[in-house]
Amino acid sequence: MALLSLLFFIISCTFLRPLCLSHAETDTLKQGQRLHDWELLNSTGGVFRLGFLSLGSDSALLGTFAPRYIGIWFNSIPVYPVWVANPNDPIPDSSGVLTMDSDGILKIAYKGAPPIAISSNKAKRTSEKNITATLLDSGNFVIREVNSDGMAGAILWQSFDYPSNMLLPEMKLGINFKTGHEWYLSSWLSDELPSPGAFKLGLDPNGSSQLMVWRREEVYWRSGAWKNGSFELAPQITKRISEYEFKFVTNENESYFSYSVKNQSAVLSRWQLESLGEITQFTLYKHSGLVDWIFETTSPCNTVARNSTAVCLNEKPLKCRKNSDYFEPRKGGMDVEGYQDYNASLALSDCHAACWKNCSCIAYRSASQNGTGCQFWTKESKFIPYEYIGNIYVLTSAEKH
């Protein structure tokens, strides 16, 4: 069936070429055009690509029956999408087609179900001008009007207003006072599921000039106030002033934090809100044909004080837990089945919290292969090391090391 669909699309593109795209030719999707599962948009300078992809070990093979998403990624780093258009509505197979209707609304059509709208209805045209969707070298995917002279007109919608778990240069973290729209990051539920997880990174809604991380709606981390070009409690975030420019803007229209790259030809950058609430800054340096990656992490937890392999999550103190207690990932299994909760909205950090709060719990892991749900073990069970089995997170203490 997948092969027949592929042959049909190839024949269609042969005879209806204006409706089909080649990733080598364009950065723009026009009204009436279709972007199929095997096609890509390339930004003008070749920095970013947009297309269908699968997450996890299934890669982006055509015909796969793994969930498919529309994503944007660095051309030179195809493994990690920096934005996902349909995090809550994956396409079940490779029959998906990205289109833009007569009102300028981006939709994903696929076999056997109604289309999924990606862009907001606020993007509807206000005139009879043509509308296009263009992937920019910044990584922003913008819907905008096209003036009669062919020049780009007003932006109607943009992906930078709806980040996933990644912050790119020129993106904002903050709030638009006129519309009430917030710019924030959401951690993924798991490495294979880009739907919102347990953590959120954004600007303090109470008006202080600080960034905050929430864990299931409770404040988990604060950057401290913005002062003299950095955050008081997290100066490490803005320490690379030779590569980046940082700014915090507050006026009657909006309040936000943003950063930009000084030398875009030599540096690629992305900030990621990890599934355990950490903020990881990735900087890629290109020089003399070589590439260097630098990873820097900001988090409220301190694994150095305990153990470098400890799960980096802070939990509230309990009488049954010592300050030196932590969960450590170990290869192996337990001698009994344990208790399973297949709630698909539970992330691994939720399992950590639940096990910590249960004084009889000594180990946990995800219950499902996609990284959701929880499996727990109590004090009556015993850990059995085995190199060829996935991780189980076992309670231990720094006093034992």
CSV table of C-alpha atoms in Angstrom, one decimal:
chain,number,residue,atom,x,y,z
A,1,MET,CA,0.0,0.0,0.0
A,2,ALA,CA,2.8,2.4,0.9
A,3,LEU,CA,4.5,1.6,-2.4
A,4,LEU,CA,1.3,2.2,-4.4
A,5,SER,CA,0.9,5.6,-2.6
A,6,LEU,CA,4.4,6.5,-3.5
A,7,LEU,CA,4.0,5.6,-7.2
A,8,PHE,CA,0.7,7.6,-7.3
A,9,PHE,CA,2.4,10.7,-5.8
A,10,ILE,CA,5.4,10.4,-8.2
A,11,ILE,CA,3.0,10.2,-11.2
A,12,SER,CA,1.0,13.1,-9.9
A,13,CYS,CA,4.1,15.3,-9.6
A,14,THR,CA,5.2,14.3,-13.1
A,15,PHE,CA,2.0,15.7,-14.7
A,16,LEU,CA,1.1,18.3,-12.1
A,17,ARG,CA,4.5,19.8,-11.3
A,18,PRO,CA,3.4,23.2,-10.1
A,19,LEU,CA,1.6,21.5,-7.2
A,20,CYS,CA,4.7,19.5,-6.1
A,21,LEU,CA,7.9,20.6,-4.4
A,22,SER,CA,11.5,19.7,-4.4
A,23,HIS,CA,13.6,20.3,-1.3
A,24,ALA,CA,16.5,21.5,-3.6
A,25,GLU,CA,14.4,24.2,-5.2
A,26,THR,CA,12.4,26.2,-2.7
A,27,ASP,CA,12.0,27.6,0.8
A,28,THR,CA,8.3,28.5,0.3
A,29,LEU,CA,5.0,26.7,0.2
A,30,LYS,CA,2.3,28.5,-1.8
A,31,GLN,CA,-1.5,28.2,-1.7
A,32,GLY,CA,-2.6,25.1,-3.5
A,33,GLN,CA,0.9,23.4,-3.3
A,34,ARG,CA,1.5,20.2,-1.4
A,35,LEU,CA,4.6,19.1,0.6
A,36,HIS,CA,4.6,15.3,0.7
A,37,ASP,CA,6.3,13.0,3.2
A,38,TRP,CA,9.5,12.7,1.1
A,39,GLU,CA,9.8,16.4,0.3
A,40,LEU,CA,11.5,19.2,2.2
A,41,LEU,CA,11.6,23.0,2.3
A,42,ASN,CA,15.2,24.4,2.4
A,43,SER,CA,15.8,27.9,3.9
A,44,THR,CA,17.5,30.2,1.4
A,45,GLY,CA,21.0,29.9,2.9
A,46,GLY,CA,20.6,26.2,3.6
A,47,VAL,CA,20.7,26.6,7.4
A,48,PHE,CA,17.4,24.9,8.1
A,49,ARG,CA,15.1,22.3,6.6
A,50,LEU,CA,11.4,21.6,7.2
A,51,GLY,CA,9.6,18.3,6.5
A,52,PHE,CA,8.1,15.1,7.9
A,53,LEU,CA,10.1,13.1,10.4
A,54,SER,CA,9.8,10.3,13.0
A,55,LEU,CA,11.3,10.6,16.4
A,56,GLY,CA,13.4,8.0,18.2
A,57,SER,CA,15.0,5.1,16.5
A,58,ASP,CA,12.7,5.0,13.5
A,59,SER,CA,14.5,7.9,11.8
A,60,ALA,CA,12.7,9.5,8.8
A,61,LEU,CA,12.3,6.6,6.4
A,62,LEU,CA,9.5,6.9,3.9
A,63,GLY,CA,6.8,4.3,4.3
A,64,THR,CA,7.4,3.8,8.0
A,65,PHE,CA,4.3,3.3,10.2
A,66,ALA,CA,5.9,5.1,13.1
A,67,PRO,CA,4.2,8.4,14.1
A,68,ARG,CA,5.2,11.2,11.8
A,69,TYR,CA,5.6,14.9,12.6
A,70,ILE,CA,6.2,18.1,10.7
A,71,GLY,CA,9.5,19.5,12.1
A,72,ILE,CA,12.3,22.0,11.5
A,73,TRP,CA,15.9,21.0,12.0
A,74,PHE,CA,19.4,22.3,11.3
A,75,ASN,CA,20.5,21.1,7.9
A,76,SER,CA,23.8,20.0,9.4
A,77,ILE,CA,22.2,18.4,12.5
A,78,PRO,CA,19.2,16.4,11.2
A,79,VAL,CA,18.7,14.2,14.3
A,80,TYR,CA,17.3,17.0,16.5
A,81,PRO,CA,14.2,19.0,15.5
A,82,VAL,CA,14.1,22.5,16.9
A,83,TRP,CA,10.4,22.9,16.3
A,84,VAL,CA,7.5,20.5,15.9
A,85,ALA,CA,4.2,21.6,14.3
A,86,ASN,CA,1.9,18.8,15.4
A,87,PRO,CA,3.3,17.6,18.8
A,88,ASN,CA,-0.1,16.4,20.0
A,89,ASP,CA,-1.4,15.1,16.7
A,90,PRO,CA,1.1,12.7,15.0
A,91,ILE,CA,0.4,11.3,11.6
A,92,PRO,CA,0.2,7.4,11.9
A,93,ASP,CA,2.1,6.8,8.6
A,94,SER,CA,3.8,8.4,5.6
A,95,SER,CA,0.6,9.5,3.9
A,96,GLY,CA,0.8,13.0,5.3
A,97,VAL,CA,0.7,16.1,3.1
A,98,LEU,CA,1.3,19.7,4.2
A,99,THR,CA,-1.0,22.2,2.5
A,100,MET,CA,-2.1,25.8,2.8
A,101,ASP,CA,-5.8,26.5,2.1
A,102,SER,CA,-7.4,29.6,0.5
A,103,ASP,CA,-7.5,31.4,3.8
A,104,GLY,CA,-3.7,30.8,4.4
A,105,ILE,CA,-4.2,28.2,7.1
A,106,LEU,CA,-1.5,25.4,7.2
A,107,LYS,CA,-3.0,21.9,7.4
A,108,ILE,CA,-1.7,18.4,7.4
A,109,ALA,CA,-4.0,16.1,5.4
A,110,TYR,CA,-3.5,12.3,5.6
A,111,LYS,CA,-5.3,9.1,4.7
A,112,GLY,CA,-8.4,8.2,6.8
A,113,ALA,CA,-8.9,11.3,9.0
A,114,PRO,CA,-9.8,15.0,8.8
A,115,PRO,CA,-7.0,17.5,8.2
A,116,ILE,CA,-5.0,18.9,11.2
A,117,ALA,CA,-4.7,22.7,11.3
A,118,ILE,CA,-1.2,23.8,12.3
A,119,SER,CA,-1.5,27.6,12.1
A,120,SER,CA,-4.0,29.7,14.0
A,121,ASN,CA,-7.1,31.1,12.5
A,122,LYS,CA,-5.7,34.5,13.4
A,123,ALA,CA,-3.6,34.1,10.3
A,124,LYS,CA,-6.6,34.4,7.9
A,125,ARG,CA,-6.1,37.0,5.2
A,126,THR,CA,-7.5,40.5,5.6
A,127,SER,CA,-7.3,41.3,1.9
A,128,GLU,CA,-7.2,39.5,-1.5
A,129,LYS,CA,-3.4,39.4,-1.5
A,130,ASN,CA,-1.6,36.1,-2.0
A,131,ILE,CA,-0.3,34.3,1.0
A,132,THR,CA,2.9,32.1,1.3
A,133,ALA,CA,4.6,30.1,4.0
A,134,THR,CA,8.4,30.5,4.0
A,135,LEU,CA,11.2,28.8,6.0
A,136,LEU,CA,13.8,31.5,7.0
A,137,ASP,CA,17.5,31.0,7.7
A,138,SER,CA,16.6,31.9,11.3
A,139,GLY,CA,14.6,28.7,11.6
A,140,ASN,CA,11.3,30.7,11.7
A,141,PHE,CA,8.5,29.4,9.5
A,142,VAL,CA,6.3,32.4,8.6
A,143,ILE,CA,3.0,32.9,6.9
A,144,ARG,CA,2.8,36.3,5.2
A,145,GLU,CA,1.0,38.3,2.6
A,146,VAL,CA,2.7,38.9,-0.7
A,147,ASN,CA,2.3,42.5,-2.1
A,148,SER,CA,1.4,43.2,-5.7
A,149,ASP,CA,5.0,43.9,-6.5
A,150,GLY,CA,6.0,40.4,-5.3
A,151,MET,CA,7.7,41.7,-2.1
A,152,ALA,CA,6.9,40.1,1.3
A,153,GLY,CA,4.2,41.8,3.2
A,154,ALA,CA,2.7,41.6,6.7
A,155,ILE,CA,3.4,38.5,8.8
A,156,LEU,CA,0.1,36.7,9.7
A,157,TRP,CA,1.6,33.8,11.8
A,158,GLN,CA,5.0,32.5,12.7
A,159,SER,CA,6.4,29.4,14.4
A,160,PHE,CA,8.6,31.5,16.6
A,161,ASP,CA,5.4,32.5,18.5
A,162,TYR,CA,4.8,28.8,19.3
A,163,PRO,CA,8.1,27.2,20.4
A,164,SER,CA,8.4,23.6,21.5
A,165,ASN,CA,11.3,22.7,23.7
A,166,MET,CA,13.9,24.7,21.9
A,167,LEU,CA,14.9,28.4,22.0
A,168,LEU,CA,16.7,29.7,18.9
A,169,PRO,CA,18.4,33.1,18.4
A,170,GLU,CA,15.8,35.9,18.0
A,171,MET,CA,13.1,33.8,19.7
A,172,LYS,CA,11.4,35.4,22.7
A,173,LEU,CA,10.6,34.2,26.2
A,174,GLY,CA,8.0,36.6,27.6
A,175,ILE,CA,4.5,38.0,27.1
A,176,ASN,CA,2.7,40.3,24.6
A,177,PHE,CA,0.6,42.7,26.7
A,178,LYS,CA,-1.6,43.7,23.9
A,179,THR,CA,-2.7,40.1,22.9
A,180,GLY,CA,-1.9,38.3,26.1
A,181,HIS,CA,0.1,35.8,24.2
A,182,GLU,CA,3.0,34.1,26.1
A,183,TRP,CA,6.2,32.8,24.6
A,184,TYR,CA,7.5,29.8,26.6
A,185,LEU,CA,9.2,26.5,26.1
A,186,SER,CA,7.7,23.1,27.1
A,187,SER,CA,9.7,20.0,27.8
A,188,TRP,CA,8.8,16.9,25.8
A,189,LEU,CA,6.9,14.1,27.4
A,190,SER,CA,9.8,11.8,26.3
A,191,ASP,CA,12.4,11.5,23.6
A,192,GLU,CA,9.8,10.0,21.3
A,193,LEU,CA,6.8,12.2,22.3
A,194,PRO,CA,7.1,15.9,21.7
A,195,SER,CA,3.8,16.7,23.4
A,196,PRO,CA,4.2,19.0,26.4
A,197,GLY,CA,5.8,17.3,29.4
A,198,ALA,CA,6.3,18.2,33.1
A,199,PHE,CA,8.3,21.4,32.7
A,200,LYS,CA,7.8,24.9,31.3
A,201,LEU,CA,10.3,27.7,30.9
A,202,GLY,CA,9.0,31.3,30.6
A,203,LEU,CA,9.0,34.8,32.1
A,204,ASP,CA,7.7,35.5,35.6
A,205,PRO,CA,4.0,36.5,35.1
A,206,ASN,CA,4.1,38.6,38.2
A,207,GLY,CA,6.2,41.2,36.5
A,208,SER,CA,9.7,40.6,37.9
A,209,SER,CA,12.4,40.5,35.2
A,210,GLN,CA,13.4,36.9,35.8
A,211,LEU,CA,13.0,33.5,34.0
A,212,MET,CA,11.2,30.7,35.7
A,213,VAL,CA,10.9,26.9,35.3
A,214,TRP,CA,7.6,25.4,36.4
A,215,ARG,CA,7.2,21.7,37.2
A,216,ARG,CA,3.5,20.7,36.9
A,217,GLU,CA,2.5,24.3,37.6
A,218,GLU,CA,4.7,24.7,40.7
A,219,VAL,CA,7.8,27.0,40.5
A,220,TYR,CA,10.9,24.7,40.3
A,221,TRP,CA,13.7,27.2,39.4
A,222,ARG,CA,14.3,31.0,39.2
A,223,SER,CA,17.0,32.8,37.3
A,224,GLY,CA,16.9,35.8,39.6
A,225,ALA,CA,16.3,39.4,38.4
A,226,TRP,CA,17.9,40.7,35.2
A,227,LYS,CA,20.5,43.2,36.2
A,228,ASN,CA,23.5,44.7,34.3
A,229,GLY,CA,23.2,42.3,31.4
A,230,SER,CA,22.7,39.0,33.3
A,231,PHE,CA,20.5,37.1,35.8
A,232,GLU,CA,21.4,37.4,39.4
A,233,LEU,CA,21.0,33.8,40.3
A,234,ALA,CA,22.0,32.3,37.0
A,235,PRO,CA,24.9,34.4,35.5
A,236,GLN,CA,26.2,31.4,33.6
A,237,ILE,CA,23.3,31.7,31.1
A,238,THR,CA,24.8,34.9,29.7
A,239,LYS,CA,28.5,34.4,30.2
A,240,ARG,CA,29.4,33.8,26.5
A,241,ILE,CA,29.3,37.5,25.6
A,242,SER,CA,31.9,37.0,22.9
A,243,GLU,CA,29.5,34.8,20.8
A,244,TYR,CA,26.1,36.1,21.9
A,245,GLU,CA,24.2,39.3,22.5
A,246,PHE,CA,21.6,39.1,25.3
A,247,LYS,CA,18.7,41.5,25.9
A,248,PHE,CA,15.8,41.9,28.2
A,249,VAL,CA,13.1,44.2,26.8
A,250,THR,CA,10.2,45.7,28.7
A,251,ASN,CA,7.8,48.3,27.4
A,252,GLU,CA,4.0,49.0,27.1
A,253,ASN,CA,3.6,46.4,24.4
A,254,GLU,CA,5.7,43.4,25.6
A,255,SER,CA,8.3,42.1,28.0
A,256,TYR,CA,10.7,39.4,26.9
A,257,PHE,CA,14.2,37.9,27.1
A,258,SER,CA,16.0,37.1,23.8
A,259,TYR,CA,19.5,36.4,22.5
A,260,SER,CA,21.3,36.6,19.1
A,261,VAL,CA,24.4,35.3,17.5
A,262,LYS,CA,27.2,37.8,16.7
A,263,ASN,CA,28.8,35.7,13.9
A,264,GLN,CA,26.1,33.6,12.2
A,265,SER,CA,28.5,32.1,9.7
A,266,ALA,CA,30.7,30.6,12.5
A,267,VAL,CA,28.2,29.7,15.2
A,268,LEU,CA,25.0,27.6,15.5
A,269,SER,CA,23.0,27.7,18.7
A,270,ARG,CA,20.0,26.3,20.4
A,271,TRP,CA,18.8,26.2,24.0
A,272,GLN,CA,16.8,23.2,25.1
A,273,LEU,CA,14.4,22.6,28.0
A,274,GLU,CA,15.2,19.0,28.9
A,275,SER,CA,12.7,16.5,30.1
A,276,LEU,CA,14.1,16.7,33.6
A,277,GLY,CA,13.8,20.5,33.8
A,278,GLU,CA,17.4,21.4,32.9
A,279,ILE,CA,18.3,24.2,30.5
A,280,THR,CA,21.0,23.0,28.1
A,281,GLN,CA,22.8,25.5,25.9
A,282,PHE,CA,24.3,24.0,22.7
A,283,THR,CA,26.9,26.0,20.8
A,284,LEU,CA,28.4,24.7,17.6
A,285,TYR,CA,31.6,26.4,16.4
A,286,LYS,CA,32.7,26.1,12.8
A,287,HIS,CA,36.3,27.0,12.0
A,288,SER,CA,38.9,25.8,9.5
A,289,GLY,CA,36.7,23.0,8.4
A,290,LEU,CA,36.3,21.6,11.9
A,291,VAL,CA,33.3,21.6,14.2
A,292,ASP,CA,33.2,21.8,18.0
A,293,TRP,CA,30.2,21.3,20.2
A,294,ILE,CA,29.9,22.9,23.7
A,295,PHE,CA,27.2,21.8,26.1
A,296,GLU,CA,26.4,23.8,29.2
A,297,THR,CA,23.6,23.0,31.6
A,298,THR,CA,21.7,25.2,34.1
A,299,SER,CA,19.7,23.4,36.8
A,300,PRO,CA,18.6,23.8,40.4
A,301,CYS,CA,20.0,20.3,41.3
A,302,ASN,CA,23.6,19.7,42.2
A,303,THR,CA,24.8,16.2,41.3
A,304,VAL,CA,28.4,17.0,42.2
A,305,ALA,CA,27.4,17.1,45.8
A,306,ARG,CA,25.9,13.7,45.6
A,307,ASN,CA,27.1,11.6,42.6
A,308,SER,CA,27.7,12.6,39.0
A,309,THR,CA,25.4,9.7,37.8
A,310,ALA,CA,22.5,10.8,40.0
A,311,VAL,CA,19.2,11.7,38.3
A,312,CYS,CA,19.3,15.5,38.3
A,313,LEU,CA,16.0,16.3,39.9
A,314,ASN,CA,15.2,18.2,43.1
A,315,GLU,CA,12.4,16.8,45.3
A,316,LYS,CA,10.9,18.1,48.6
A,317,PRO,CA,12.5,16.8,51.8
A,318,LEU,CA,10.8,13.9,53.5
A,319,LYS,CA,11.5,12.3,56.9
A,320,CYS,CA,11.9,8.9,55.3
A,321,ARG,CA,14.6,10.2,52.9
A,322,LYS,CA,18.1,11.3,53.7
A,323,ASN,CA,19.7,14.4,52.1
A,324,SER,CA,22.2,12.0,50.6
A,325,ASP,CA,19.6,9.8,48.9
A,326,TYR,CA,19.2,9.9,45.2
A,327,PHE,CA,18.1,7.7,42.3
A,328,GLU,CA,20.8,6.3,40.0
A,329,PRO,CA,20.3,4.7,36.5
A,330,ARG,CA,21.5,1.1,36.4
A,331,LYS,CA,21.5,-1.5,33.7
A,332,GLY,CA,19.4,-4.5,34.8
A,333,GLY,CA,16.1,-5.7,36.2
A,334,MET,CA,14.3,-6.5,39.4
A,335,ASP,CA,13.4,-9.9,40.8
A,336,VAL,CA,9.7,-9.2,40.8
A,337,GLU,CA,7.2,-7.5,38.4
A,338,GLY,CA,6.5,-4.4,40.5
A,339,TYR,CA,3.5,-2.1,40.2
A,340,GLN,CA,2.7,-0.5,36.8
A,341,ASP,CA,0.8,2.7,35.9
A,342,TYR,CA,0.2,3.0,32.2
A,343,ASN,CA,-1.0,6.6,32.4
A,344,ALA,CA,0.3,8.1,29.1
A,345,SER,CA,0.5,11.6,30.5
A,346,LEU,CA,3.2,10.6,33.0
A,347,ALA,CA,6.8,11.5,32.1
A,348,LEU,CA,9.9,10.0,33.7
A,349,SER,CA,10.2,12.9,36.1
A,350,ASP,CA,6.7,12.1,37.4
A,351,CYS,CA,7.8,8.6,38.2
A,352,HIS,CA,10.8,10.0,40.0
A,353,ALA,CA,8.5,12.3,42.1
A,354,ALA,CA,6.0,9.5,42.9
A,355,CYS,CA,8.7,7.0,43.9
A,356,TRP,CA,10.4,9.7,46.1
A,357,LYS,CA,7.1,10.5,47.9
A,358,ASN,CA,6.4,6.8,48.6
A,359,CYS,CA,8.7,5.8,51.4
A,360,SER,CA,8.5,2.1,50.5
A,361,CYS,CA,9.5,2.7,46.8
A,362,ILE,CA,13.2,1.9,45.9
A,363,ALA,CA,13.2,1.9,42.1
A,364,TYR,CA,11.2,3.0,39.0
A,365,ARG,CA,11.3,3.2,35.3
A,366,SER,CA,9.0,4.1,32.4
A,367,ALA,CA,6.2,1.5,31.9
A,368,SER,CA,5.9,1.9,28.1
A,369,GLN,CA,8.6,1.8,25.4
A,370,ASN,CA,7.7,5.4,24.3
A,371,GLY,CA,8.9,6.7,27.7
A,372,THR,CA,5.5,7.3,29.4
A,373,GLY,CA,3.8,5.6,32.3
A,374,CYS,CA,5.6,4.3,35.4
A,375,GLN,CA,6.7,1.1,36.9
A,376,PHE,CA,7.6,1.0,40.7
A,377,TRP,CA,9.3,-1.5,43.0
A,378,THR,CA,9.2,-1.6,46.8
A,379,LYS,CA,11.7,-2.6,49.5
A,380,GLU,CA,10.8,-6.3,49.2
A,381,SER,CA,12.3,-6.4,45.7
A,382,LYS,CA,15.9,-6.8,44.7
A,383,PHE,CA,17.9,-5.3,41.8
A,384,ILE,CA,19.7,-7.7,39.4
A,385,PRO,CA,22.4,-6.1,37.3
A,386,TYR,CA,22.4,-7.1,33.6
A,387,GLU,CA,24.3,-5.1,30.9
A,388,TYR,CA,21.8,-5.8,28.1
A,389,ILE,CA,18.7,-4.5,29.7
A,390,GLY,CA,17.6,-0.8,29.8
A,391,ASN,CA,17.9,1.5,32.8
A,392,ILE,CA,16.1,1.1,36.1
A,393,TYR,CA,16.4,4.1,38.5
A,394,VAL,CA,17.4,2.7,41.8
A,395,LEU,CA,17.5,4.5,45.2
A,396,THR,CA,20.9,4.8,46.7
A,397,SER,CA,22.8,7.1,49.0
A,398,ALA,CA,26.0,9.1,48.7
A,399,GLU,CA,27.0,7.7,52.1
A,400,LYS,CA,27.5,4.3,50.4
A,401,HIS,CA,30.0,5.6,47.9
